[in-house]
CSV table of C-alpha atoms in Angstrom, one decimal:
chain,number,residue,atom,x,y,z
A,1,MET,CA,187.2,228.7,97.9
A,2,SER,CA,185.2,225.8,99.3
A,3,ALA,CA,183.8,227.9,102.1
A,4,TRP,CA,182.8,230.6,99.6
A,5,ALA,CA,181.0,228.0,97.4
A,6,THR,CA,179.2,226.6,100.5
A,7,THR,CA,177.9,230.0,101.4
A,8,VAL,CA,176.7,230.7,97.9
A,9,ILE,CA,175.0,227.3,97.6
A,10,SER,CA,173.2,227.8,101.0
A,11,GLY,CA,172.1,231.2,99.9
A,12,LEU,CA,170.6,229.8,96.7
A,13,VAL,CA,168.9,227.0,98.7
A,14,PHE,CA,167.4,229.6,101.0
A,15,LEU,CA,166.2,231.6,98.0
A,16,VAL,CA,164.6,228.5,96.4
A,17,THR,CA,162.9,227.6,99.7
A,18,PHE,CA,161.6,231.1,100.2
A,19,MET,CA,160.2,231.2,96.6
A,20,GLN,CA,158.5,227.8,97.2
A,21,TRP,CA,156.9,229.0,100.4
A,22,ARG,CA,155.7,232.2,98.7
A,23,THR,CA,154.2,230.1,95.9
A,24,ALA,CA,152.4,227.8,98.4
A,25,HIS,CA,151.1,230.8,100.3
A,26,THR,CA,149.8,232.4,97.2
A,27,LYS,CA,148.1,229.1,96.2
A,28,VAL,CA,146.4,228.9,99.6
A,29,LEU,CA,145.1,232.5,99.2
A,30,LEU,CA,143.8,231.8,95.7
A,31,ASP,CA,142.1,228.6,96.9
A,32,LEU,CA,140.4,230.5,99.7
A,33,PHE,CA,139.3,233.2,97.2
A,34,GLU,CA,137.8,230.5,94.9
A,35,LYS,CA,135.9,229.0,97.8
A,36,ARG,CA,134.6,232.3,99.0
A,37,ASN,CA,133.6,233.3,95.4
A,38,ALA,CA,131.8,230.0,95.0
A,39,ALA,CA,130.0,230.5,98.3
A,40,TYR,CA,129.1,234.1,97.4
A,41,ASN,CA,127.7,232.9,94.0
A,42,GLY,CA,125.7,230.2,95.8
A,43,VAL,CA,124.1,232.8,98.1
A,44,VAL,CA,123.4,235.1,95.1
A,45,ASP,CA,121.9,232.2,93.1
A,46,SER,CA,119.7,231.2,96.0
A,47,MET,CA,118.4,234.8,96.4
A,48,ARG,CA,117.4,235.0,92.7
A,49,PRO,CA,113.7,234.3,93.5
A,50,VAL,CA,113.8,237.3,95.9
A,51,PHE,CA,115.4,239.5,93.3
A,52,ARG,CA,112.9,238.3,90.7
A,53,ASP,CA,109.6,238.0,92.7
A,54,GLY,CA,110.3,239.9,95.9
A,55,THR,CA,109.7,236.8,98.0
A,56,LEU,CA,110.5,233.1,98.5
A,57,HIS,CA,107.4,231.3,97.2
A,58,GLU,CA,108.4,227.8,98.0
A,59,MET,CA,110.2,226.1,100.9
A,60,LYS,CA,112.7,224.6,98.4
A,61,ASP,CA,113.9,228.2,97.7
A,62,PHE,CA,114.3,228.9,101.5
A,63,TRP,CA,116.2,225.6,101.9
A,64,ALA,CA,118.5,226.5,99.0
A,65,LEU,CA,119.2,229.8,100.7
A,66,ARG,CA,119.9,228.0,103.9
A,67,ARG,CA,122.3,225.5,102.3
A,68,ALA,CA,124.2,228.2,100.5
A,69,ILE,CA,124.6,230.2,103.7
A,70,ASP,CA,125.7,227.1,105.6
A,71,ASP,CA,128.3,226.4,102.9
A,72,ALA,CA,129.6,230.0,103.2
A,73,PHE,CA,129.5,230.2,107.0
A,74,PHE,CA,133.0,229.1,107.9
A,75,LEU,CA,134.8,230.8,105.0
A,76,PHE,CA,134.2,234.3,106.3
A,77,GLY,CA,134.9,236.3,109.4
A,78,ASP,CA,132.5,237.3,112.2
A,79,ASP,CA,131.2,240.4,110.5
A,80,VAL,CA,130.0,238.4,107.5
A,81,ARG,CA,128.6,235.6,109.7
A,82,VAL,CA,126.4,238.2,111.5
A,83,LEU,CA,125.0,239.3,108.1
A,84,LEU,CA,124.5,235.7,107.0
A,85,ARG,CA,122.5,235.0,110.1
A,86,GLU,CA,120.4,238.1,109.5
A,87,LEU,CA,119.9,236.9,105.9
A,88,ILE,CA,118.5,233.6,107.1
A,89,GLY,CA,116.1,235.4,109.4
A,90,LEU,CA,115.0,237.7,106.6
A,91,GLY,CA,114.6,234.7,104.2
A,92,ALA,CA,112.4,233.0,106.8
A,93,THR,CA,110.4,236.2,107.2
A,94,LEU,CA,109.9,236.4,103.4
A,95,SER,CA,109.0,232.8,103.1
A,96,SER,CA,106.3,233.0,105.8
A,97,ALA,CA,105.1,236.4,104.6
A,98,SER,CA,104.4,234.9,101.2
A,99,GLY,CA,102.1,232.4,102.8
A,100,VAL,CA,100.3,234.8,105.1
A,101,MET,CA,99.8,237.5,102.4
A,102,LYS,CA,98.0,235.1,100.1
A,103,ASN,CA,95.1,235.5,102.5
A,104,THR,CA,95.0,239.1,103.9
A,105,GLY,CA,91.5,238.5,105.2
A,106,ASN,CA,92.9,236.0,107.7
A,107,ALA,CA,92.3,237.1,111.3
A,108,ASP,CA,96.0,236.5,112.2
A,109,TYR,CA,97.3,238.7,109.4
A,110,HIS,CA,97.5,242.0,111.3
A,111,GLU,CA,99.0,240.2,114.4
A,112,TRP,CA,101.6,238.5,112.2
A,113,VAL,CA,102.6,241.8,110.5
A,114,ALA,CA,103.1,243.5,113.9
A,115,LYS,CA,105.1,240.6,115.3
A,116,THR,CA,107.2,240.2,112.2
A,117,THR,CA,107.9,244.0,112.0
A,118,MET,CA,109.1,243.9,115.6
A,119,ARG,CA,111.2,240.8,115.0
A,120,SER,CA,112.9,242.4,112.0
A,121,LEU,CA,113.7,245.5,114.0
A,122,VAL,CA,115.2,243.4,116.8
A,123,LEU,CA,117.3,241.4,114.2
A,124,ARG,CA,118.6,244.5,112.6
A,125,ARG,CA,119.4,246.1,116.0
A,126,SER,CA,121.3,243.0,117.2
A,127,ALA,CA,123.1,242.6,113.9
A,128,THR,CA,124.4,246.2,114.0
A,129,SER,CA,124.9,246.5,117.7
A,130,TRP,CA,128.3,244.8,117.6
A,131,GLN,CA,129.6,247.6,115.3
A,132,SER,CA,128.9,250.4,117.8
């Protein structure tokens, strides 16, 4: 009888231990989801000037985007990191484009447009080359 009781008790202990592990594992996954969701919302919030106006008018908007991306960088895998790096480049392009386009009569305007277009093509090609 005592051997049988020991086996049942050890089985119950194993069951309780497994359920505690599963609860802890689920909590870790939920915490990671909450951190990723907060990072995603931070990136979306920092992109609101772009959604609203089509550009980043002020440097504080660019730095808000940069901070949000830095906060999100380690929470995601390599595929998302590549896209976040591209987003920083596009944010910088938008920020500088806003300043250049205020004065289209500037002699450097056409040179800047050609250089920026080429840079954007290179960024897109390098961001998607790892997929092929």
